[in-house]
CSV table of C-alpha atoms in Angstrom, one decimal:
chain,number,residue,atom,x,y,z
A,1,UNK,CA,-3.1,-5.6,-51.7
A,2,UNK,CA,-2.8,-9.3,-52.9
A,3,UNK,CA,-4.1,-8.3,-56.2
A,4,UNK,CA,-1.4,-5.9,-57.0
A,5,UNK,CA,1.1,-8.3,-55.6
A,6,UNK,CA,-0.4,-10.2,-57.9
A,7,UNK,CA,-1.1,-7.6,-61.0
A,8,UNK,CA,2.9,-7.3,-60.6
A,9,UNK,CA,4.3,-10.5,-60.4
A,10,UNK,CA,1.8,-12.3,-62.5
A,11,UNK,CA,-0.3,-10.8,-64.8
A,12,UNK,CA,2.2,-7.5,-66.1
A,13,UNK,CA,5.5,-9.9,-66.9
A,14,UNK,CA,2.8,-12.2,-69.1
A,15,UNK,CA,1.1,-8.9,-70.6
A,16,UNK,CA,5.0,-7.7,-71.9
A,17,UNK,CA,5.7,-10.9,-73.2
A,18,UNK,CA,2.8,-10.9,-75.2
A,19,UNK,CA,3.5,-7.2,-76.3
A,20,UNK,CA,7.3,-8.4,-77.5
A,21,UNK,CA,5.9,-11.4,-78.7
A,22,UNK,CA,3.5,-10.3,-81.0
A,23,UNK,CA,5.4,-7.0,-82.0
A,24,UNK,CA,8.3,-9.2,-83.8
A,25,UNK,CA,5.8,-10.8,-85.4
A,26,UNK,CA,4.2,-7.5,-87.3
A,27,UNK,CA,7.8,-6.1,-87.4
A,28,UNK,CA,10.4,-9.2,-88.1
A,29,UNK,CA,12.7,-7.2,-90.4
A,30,UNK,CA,13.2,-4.4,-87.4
A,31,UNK,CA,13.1,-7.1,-84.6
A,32,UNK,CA,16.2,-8.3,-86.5
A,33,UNK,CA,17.8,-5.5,-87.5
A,34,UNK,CA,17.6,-4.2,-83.3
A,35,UNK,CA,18.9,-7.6,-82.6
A,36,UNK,CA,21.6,-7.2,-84.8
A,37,UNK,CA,22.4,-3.9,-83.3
A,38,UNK,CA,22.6,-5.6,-79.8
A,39,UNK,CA,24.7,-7.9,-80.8
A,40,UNK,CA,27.1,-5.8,-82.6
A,41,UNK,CA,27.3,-3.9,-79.3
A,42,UNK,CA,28.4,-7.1,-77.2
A,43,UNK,CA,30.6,-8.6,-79.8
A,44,UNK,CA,32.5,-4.8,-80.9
A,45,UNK,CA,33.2,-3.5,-77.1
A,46,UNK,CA,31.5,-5.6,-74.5
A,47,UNK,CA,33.0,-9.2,-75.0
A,48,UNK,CA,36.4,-8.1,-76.1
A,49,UNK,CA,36.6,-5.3,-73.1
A,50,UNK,CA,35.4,-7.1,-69.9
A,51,UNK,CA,36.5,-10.7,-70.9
A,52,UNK,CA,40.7,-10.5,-70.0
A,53,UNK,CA,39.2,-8.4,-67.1
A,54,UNK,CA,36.9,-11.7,-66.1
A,55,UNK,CA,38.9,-14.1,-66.6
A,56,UNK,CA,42.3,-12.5,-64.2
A,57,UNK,CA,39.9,-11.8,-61.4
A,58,UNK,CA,38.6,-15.9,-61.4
A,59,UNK,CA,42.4,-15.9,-61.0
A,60,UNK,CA,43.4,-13.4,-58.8
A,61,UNK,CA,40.5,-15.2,-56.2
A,62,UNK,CA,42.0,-18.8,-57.0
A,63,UNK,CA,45.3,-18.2,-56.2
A,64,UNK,CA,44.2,-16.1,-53.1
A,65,UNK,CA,45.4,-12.4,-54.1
A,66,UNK,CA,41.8,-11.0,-53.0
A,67,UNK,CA,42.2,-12.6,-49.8
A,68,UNK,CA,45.2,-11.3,-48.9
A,69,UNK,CA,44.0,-7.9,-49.8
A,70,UNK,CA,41.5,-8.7,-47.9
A,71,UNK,CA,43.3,-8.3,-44.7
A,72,UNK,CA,45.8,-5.9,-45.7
A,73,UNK,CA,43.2,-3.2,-46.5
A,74,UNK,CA,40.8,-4.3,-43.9
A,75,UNK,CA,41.6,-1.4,-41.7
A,76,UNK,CA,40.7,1.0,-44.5
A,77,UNK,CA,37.7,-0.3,-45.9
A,78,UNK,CA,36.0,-0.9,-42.9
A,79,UNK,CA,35.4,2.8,-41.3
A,80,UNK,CA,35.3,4.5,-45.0
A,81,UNK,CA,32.6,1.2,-46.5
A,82,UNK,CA,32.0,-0.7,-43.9
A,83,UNK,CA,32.8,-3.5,-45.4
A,84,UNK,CA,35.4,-5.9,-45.7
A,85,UNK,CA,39.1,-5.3,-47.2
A,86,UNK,CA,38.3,-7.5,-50.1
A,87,UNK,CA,35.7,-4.9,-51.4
A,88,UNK,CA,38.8,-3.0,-52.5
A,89,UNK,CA,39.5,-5.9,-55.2
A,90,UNK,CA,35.9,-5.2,-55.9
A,91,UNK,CA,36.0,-1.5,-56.2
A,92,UNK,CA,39.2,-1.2,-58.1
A,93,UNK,CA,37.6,-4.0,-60.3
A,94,UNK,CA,34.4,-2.5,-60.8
A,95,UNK,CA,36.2,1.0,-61.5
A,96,UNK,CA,39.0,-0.2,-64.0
A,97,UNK,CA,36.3,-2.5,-65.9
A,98,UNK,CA,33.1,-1.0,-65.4
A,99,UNK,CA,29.6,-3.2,-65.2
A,100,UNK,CA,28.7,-5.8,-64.6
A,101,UNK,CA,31.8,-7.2,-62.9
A,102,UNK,CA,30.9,-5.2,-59.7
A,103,UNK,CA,28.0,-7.5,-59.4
A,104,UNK,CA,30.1,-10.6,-60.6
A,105,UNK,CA,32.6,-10.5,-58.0
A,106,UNK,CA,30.5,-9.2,-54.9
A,107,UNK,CA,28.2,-12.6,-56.0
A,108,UNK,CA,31.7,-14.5,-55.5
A,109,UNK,CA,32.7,-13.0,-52.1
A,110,UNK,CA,29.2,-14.0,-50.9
A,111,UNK,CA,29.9,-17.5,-52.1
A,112,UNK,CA,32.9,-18.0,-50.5
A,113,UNK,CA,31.8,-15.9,-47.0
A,114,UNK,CA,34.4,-13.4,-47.8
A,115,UNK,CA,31.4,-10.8,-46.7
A,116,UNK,CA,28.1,-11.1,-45.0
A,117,UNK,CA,24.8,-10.7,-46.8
A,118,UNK,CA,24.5,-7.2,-45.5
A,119,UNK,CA,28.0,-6.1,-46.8
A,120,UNK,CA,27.6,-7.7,-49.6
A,121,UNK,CA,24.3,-5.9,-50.4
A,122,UNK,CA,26.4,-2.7,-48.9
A,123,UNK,CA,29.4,-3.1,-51.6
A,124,UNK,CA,27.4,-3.8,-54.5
A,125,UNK,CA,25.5,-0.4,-53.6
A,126,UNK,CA,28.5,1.4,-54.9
A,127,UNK,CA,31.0,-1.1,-56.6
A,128,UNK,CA,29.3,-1.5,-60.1
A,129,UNK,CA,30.2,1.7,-62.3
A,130,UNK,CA,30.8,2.5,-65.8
A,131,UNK,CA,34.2,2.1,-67.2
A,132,UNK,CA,36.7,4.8,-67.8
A,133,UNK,CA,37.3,3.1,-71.5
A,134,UNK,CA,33.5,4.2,-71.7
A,135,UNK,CA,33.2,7.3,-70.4
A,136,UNK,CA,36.4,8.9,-72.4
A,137,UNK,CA,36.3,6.6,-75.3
A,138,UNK,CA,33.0,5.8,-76.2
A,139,UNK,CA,30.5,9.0,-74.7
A,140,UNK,CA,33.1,11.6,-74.3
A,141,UNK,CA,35.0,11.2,-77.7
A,142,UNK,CA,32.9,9.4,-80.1
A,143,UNK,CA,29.0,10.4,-78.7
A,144,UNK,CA,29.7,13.9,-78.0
A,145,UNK,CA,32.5,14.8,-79.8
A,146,UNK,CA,34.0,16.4,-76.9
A,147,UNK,CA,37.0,14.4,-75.6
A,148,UNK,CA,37.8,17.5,-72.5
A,149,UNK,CA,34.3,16.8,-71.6
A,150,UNK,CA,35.4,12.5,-70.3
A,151,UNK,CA,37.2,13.9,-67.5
A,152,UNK,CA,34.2,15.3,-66.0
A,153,UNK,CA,31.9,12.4,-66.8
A,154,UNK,CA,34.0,10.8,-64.9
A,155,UNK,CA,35.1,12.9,-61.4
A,156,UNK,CA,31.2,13.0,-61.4
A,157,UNK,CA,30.7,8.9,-62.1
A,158,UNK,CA,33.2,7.6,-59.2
A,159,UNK,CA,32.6,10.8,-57.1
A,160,UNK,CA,28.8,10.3,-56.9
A,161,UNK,CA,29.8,6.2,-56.5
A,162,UNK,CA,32.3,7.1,-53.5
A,163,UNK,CA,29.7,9.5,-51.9
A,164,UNK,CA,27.1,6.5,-51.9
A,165,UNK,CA,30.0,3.8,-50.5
A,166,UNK,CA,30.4,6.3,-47.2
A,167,UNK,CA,26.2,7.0,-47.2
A,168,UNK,CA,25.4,3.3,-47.5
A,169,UNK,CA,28.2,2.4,-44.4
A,170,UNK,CA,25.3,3.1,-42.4
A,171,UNK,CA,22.7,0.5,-43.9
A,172,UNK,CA,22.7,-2.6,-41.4
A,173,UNK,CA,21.3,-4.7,-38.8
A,174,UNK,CA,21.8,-5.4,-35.3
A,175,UNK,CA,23.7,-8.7,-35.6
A,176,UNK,CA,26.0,-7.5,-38.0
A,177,UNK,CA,27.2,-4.5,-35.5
A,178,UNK,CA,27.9,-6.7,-33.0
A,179,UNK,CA,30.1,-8.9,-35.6
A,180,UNK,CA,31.6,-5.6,-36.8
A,181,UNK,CA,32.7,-4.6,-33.5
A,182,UNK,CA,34.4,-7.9,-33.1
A,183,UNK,CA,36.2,-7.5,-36.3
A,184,UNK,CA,37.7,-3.8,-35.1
A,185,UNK,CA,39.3,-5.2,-32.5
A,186,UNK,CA,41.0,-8.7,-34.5
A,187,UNK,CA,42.8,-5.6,-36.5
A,188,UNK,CA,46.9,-5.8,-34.8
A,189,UNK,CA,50.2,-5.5,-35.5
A,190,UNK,CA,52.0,-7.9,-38.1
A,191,UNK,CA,49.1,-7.5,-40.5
A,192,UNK,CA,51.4,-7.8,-43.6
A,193,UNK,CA,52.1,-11.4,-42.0
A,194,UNK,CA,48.5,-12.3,-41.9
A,195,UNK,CA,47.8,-11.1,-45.4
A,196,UNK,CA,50.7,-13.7,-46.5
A,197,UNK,CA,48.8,-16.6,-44.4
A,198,UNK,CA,45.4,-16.0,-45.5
A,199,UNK,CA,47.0,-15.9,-49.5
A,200,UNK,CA,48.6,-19.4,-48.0
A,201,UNK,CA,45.3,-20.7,-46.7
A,202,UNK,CA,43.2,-19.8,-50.0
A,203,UNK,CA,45.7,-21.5,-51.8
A,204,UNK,CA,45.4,-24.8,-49.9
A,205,UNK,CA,41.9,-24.8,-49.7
A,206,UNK,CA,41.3,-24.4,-53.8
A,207,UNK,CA,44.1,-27.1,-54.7
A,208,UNK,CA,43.2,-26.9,-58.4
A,209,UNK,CA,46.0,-26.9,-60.5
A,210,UNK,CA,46.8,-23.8,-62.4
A,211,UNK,CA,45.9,-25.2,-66.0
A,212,UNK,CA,42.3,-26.1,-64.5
A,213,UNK,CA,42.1,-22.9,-62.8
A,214,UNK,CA,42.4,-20.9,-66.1
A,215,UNK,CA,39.9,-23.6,-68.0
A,216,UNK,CA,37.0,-23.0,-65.5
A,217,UNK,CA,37.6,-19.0,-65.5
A,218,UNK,CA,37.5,-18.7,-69.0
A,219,UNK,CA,34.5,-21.1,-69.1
A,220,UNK,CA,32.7,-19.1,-66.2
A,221,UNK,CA,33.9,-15.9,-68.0
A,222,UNK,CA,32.1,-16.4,-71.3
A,223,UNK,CA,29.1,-18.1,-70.1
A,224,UNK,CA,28.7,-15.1,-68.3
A,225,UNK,CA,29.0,-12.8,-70.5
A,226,UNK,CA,26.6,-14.5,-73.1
A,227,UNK,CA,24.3,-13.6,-70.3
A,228,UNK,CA,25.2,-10.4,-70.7
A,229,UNK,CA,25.0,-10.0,-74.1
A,230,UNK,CA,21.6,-12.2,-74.3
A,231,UNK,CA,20.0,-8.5,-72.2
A,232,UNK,CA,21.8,-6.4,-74.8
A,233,UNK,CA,19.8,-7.6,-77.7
A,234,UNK,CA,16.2,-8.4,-75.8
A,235,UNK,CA,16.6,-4.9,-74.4
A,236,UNK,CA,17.4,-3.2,-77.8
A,237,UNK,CA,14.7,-5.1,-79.3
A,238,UNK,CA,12.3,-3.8,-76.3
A,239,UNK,CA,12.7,-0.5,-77.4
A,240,UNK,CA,12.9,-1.0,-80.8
A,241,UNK,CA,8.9,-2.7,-80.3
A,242,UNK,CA,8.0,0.6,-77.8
A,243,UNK,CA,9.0,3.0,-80.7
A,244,UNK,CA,7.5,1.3,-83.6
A,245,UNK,CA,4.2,0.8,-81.3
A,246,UNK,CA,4.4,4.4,-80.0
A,247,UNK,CA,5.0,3.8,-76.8
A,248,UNK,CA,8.2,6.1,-76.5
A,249,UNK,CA,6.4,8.9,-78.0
A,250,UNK,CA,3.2,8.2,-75.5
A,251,UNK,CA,5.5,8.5,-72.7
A,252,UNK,CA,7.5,11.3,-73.7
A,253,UNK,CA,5.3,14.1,-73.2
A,254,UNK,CA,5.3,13.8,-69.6
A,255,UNK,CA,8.8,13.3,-69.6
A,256,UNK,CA,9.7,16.7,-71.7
A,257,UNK,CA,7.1,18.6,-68.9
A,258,UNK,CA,9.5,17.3,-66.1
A,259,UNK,CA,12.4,18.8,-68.1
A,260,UNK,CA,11.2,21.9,-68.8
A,261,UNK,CA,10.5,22.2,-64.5
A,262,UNK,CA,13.8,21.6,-64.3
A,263,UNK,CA,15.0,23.9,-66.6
A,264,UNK,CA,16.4,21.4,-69.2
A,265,UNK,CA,15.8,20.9,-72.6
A,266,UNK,CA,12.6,19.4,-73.6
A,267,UNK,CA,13.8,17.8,-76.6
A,268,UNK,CA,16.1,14.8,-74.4
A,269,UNK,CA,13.0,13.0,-73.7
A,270,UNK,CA,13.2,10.7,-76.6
A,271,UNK,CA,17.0,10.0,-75.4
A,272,UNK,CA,16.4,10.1,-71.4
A,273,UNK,CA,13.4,7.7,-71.7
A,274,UNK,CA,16.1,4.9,-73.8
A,275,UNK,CA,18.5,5.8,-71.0
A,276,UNK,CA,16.1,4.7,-68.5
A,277,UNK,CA,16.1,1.6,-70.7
A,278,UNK,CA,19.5,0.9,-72.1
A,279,UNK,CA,22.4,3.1,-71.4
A,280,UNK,CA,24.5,3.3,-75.0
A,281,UNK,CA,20.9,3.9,-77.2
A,282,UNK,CA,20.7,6.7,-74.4
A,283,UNK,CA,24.1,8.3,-74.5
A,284,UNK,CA,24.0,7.6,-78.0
A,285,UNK,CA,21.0,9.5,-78.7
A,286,UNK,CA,21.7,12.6,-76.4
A,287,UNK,CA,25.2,13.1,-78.7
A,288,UNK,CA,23.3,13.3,-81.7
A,289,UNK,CA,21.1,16.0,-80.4
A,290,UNK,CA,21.5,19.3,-82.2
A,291,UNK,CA,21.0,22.9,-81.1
A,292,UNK,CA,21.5,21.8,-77.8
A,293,UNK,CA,24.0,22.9,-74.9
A,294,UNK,CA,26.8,20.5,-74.5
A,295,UNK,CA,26.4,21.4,-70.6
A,296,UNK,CA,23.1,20.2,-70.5
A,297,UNK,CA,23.9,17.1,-72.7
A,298,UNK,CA,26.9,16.3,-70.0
A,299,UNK,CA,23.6,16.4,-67.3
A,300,UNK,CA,21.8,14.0,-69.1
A,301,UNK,CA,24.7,11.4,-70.5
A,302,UNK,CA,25.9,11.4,-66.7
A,303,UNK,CA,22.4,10.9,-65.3
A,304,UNK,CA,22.5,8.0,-67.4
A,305,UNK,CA,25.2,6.7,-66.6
A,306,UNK,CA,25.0,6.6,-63.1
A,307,UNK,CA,21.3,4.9,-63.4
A,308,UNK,CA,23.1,2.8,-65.7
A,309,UNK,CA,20.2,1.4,-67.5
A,310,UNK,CA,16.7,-1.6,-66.8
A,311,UNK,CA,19.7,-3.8,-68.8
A,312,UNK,CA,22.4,-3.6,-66.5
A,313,UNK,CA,20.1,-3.7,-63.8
A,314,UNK,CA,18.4,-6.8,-65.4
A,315,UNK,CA,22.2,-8.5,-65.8
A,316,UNK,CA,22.7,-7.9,-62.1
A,317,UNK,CA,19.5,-8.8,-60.4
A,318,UNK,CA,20.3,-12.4,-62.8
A,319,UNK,CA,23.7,-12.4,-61.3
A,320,UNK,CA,23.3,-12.2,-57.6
A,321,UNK,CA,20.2,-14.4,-57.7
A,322,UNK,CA,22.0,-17.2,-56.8
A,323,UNK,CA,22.7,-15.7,-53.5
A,324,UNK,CA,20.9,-14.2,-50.4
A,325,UNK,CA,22.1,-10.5,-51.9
């Protein structure tokens, strides 16, 4: 058992960075060239689109807003989620801006106690999505040149999201009932007043000045997302390496027998297996497909978007490692 644990953790992350290591060394100009690619991804949509949306939510927390919607939607969170009313800043967050902002601002509410570990764990199950921006603009429009298909993309998306929120209400432990239970009943009367003093409170205890208060969120805002655009590139360059090594092609042959089971199309492989890896290659990919259903492409582009990619994934395990999530 040990020497898996050990095979894992050890030995396989040092075997990869070998592989990548070596590979941009035989391959430089295509190394570069996915890098690039990355790059232009973050710098074209990704920076421009989530960094406003970054920087107002650092606000909206400073000057207390998620804490008086905190209590206000406290009674409606808490039997749909199970978690707290802040979570709604999180969700509407998470659904107007897409990933990884979910992550971002679950990580915050932990920091500040706003949630308990379990919640937190609980709203970040469900709270980081894909954008609508995305899913009409970007898949629906210019991927699959089929802008009446976005709609559906995205009922499915927050749908299947929602449907996991209400499943994952369950998912708990025994102290955390007992503090739930205590919560149901602190919900009375006057709760528009007790929005207005927690919004009161906030703002007392973060005295920062306004002007400091935008410095730092625009600091915190792009320092994160250099992070994210740091996974971008080393993921596009991954599967740049696994293609030119034929590693893609190893892999896919499986991969199109599983289709076939399922009745789909065994020529997505290629595009389902850089899905699994990065979620625009993916999408991108299964557009470009020819002679092939635009039903069964809407399965596969929604499939990947609701894994959402090892790069998102990547972005938010590196975001909520600071905490106990």
């Amino acid at each position: 058992m040990l020497a898996k644990k050990q095979l894992i953790s050890f030995y396989l992350p040092a075997i990869l960075a070998v592989f990548l290591t070596v590979g941009m060394i035989f391959f430089p100009k295509e190394a570069f060239e996915a890098s690039l690619s990355g790059l232009a991804i973050w710098w074209n949509i990704v920076f421009p689109a989530l960094l406003p949306f970054f920087v107002f939510s650092q606000l909206l927390i400073g000057l207390g807003v998620v804490h008086f919607l905190g209590v206000l939607l406290e009674p409606i969170m808490r039997p749909l989620f199970n978690v707290p009313g802040a979570g709604s800043f999180v969700l509407a967050m998470g659904l107007a801006s897409g990933y990884p902002i979910g992550a971002v601002l679950t990580t915050q509410l932990r920091e500040q106690n706003l949630c308990s570990k379990v919640e937190a764990e609980r709203l970040l199950s469900f709270t980081n999505t894909a954008d609508p921006l995305f899913m009409f603009g970007a898949v629906a429009v210019g991927m699959l040149h089929a802008p009446h298909t976005g709609m559906i993309i995205a009922i499915a998306h927050y749908a299947s999201s929602l449907t996991l929120g209400i499943i994952m209400r369950f998912y708990r432990n025994k102290a955390e009932g007992k503090q739930n239970k205590k919560i149901q009943r602190s919900i009375k009367p006057g709760i528009l007043r007790r929005a207005l003093e927690a919004l009161a409170h906030a703002r007392q205890k973060d005295s920062r000045p306004f002007g400091k208060m935008l410095g730092e969120a625009i600091i915190q805002s792009v320092n994160t997302l250099l992070l994210v655009g740091g996974f971008i590139m080393l993921f596009s360059v991954i599967l740049t390496m696994m293609d030119l090594s034929g590693i893609i092609t190893l892999i896919a042959t499986p991969v199109s027998r599983l289709l076939g089971l399922l009745g789909m199309d065994p020529s997505f492989s290629p595009s389902l297996i850089r899905g699994i890896f990065e979620l625009d290659l993916g999408c991108q990919m299964t557009g470009t497909l020819k002679g092939v259903a635009l039903g069964e492409k809407l399965v596969i582009v929604s499939a990947i978007i609701a894994w959402s990619g090892l790069s998102v994934l990547a972005q938010v395990a590196s975001i909520v490692s600071s905490t106990d999530i």
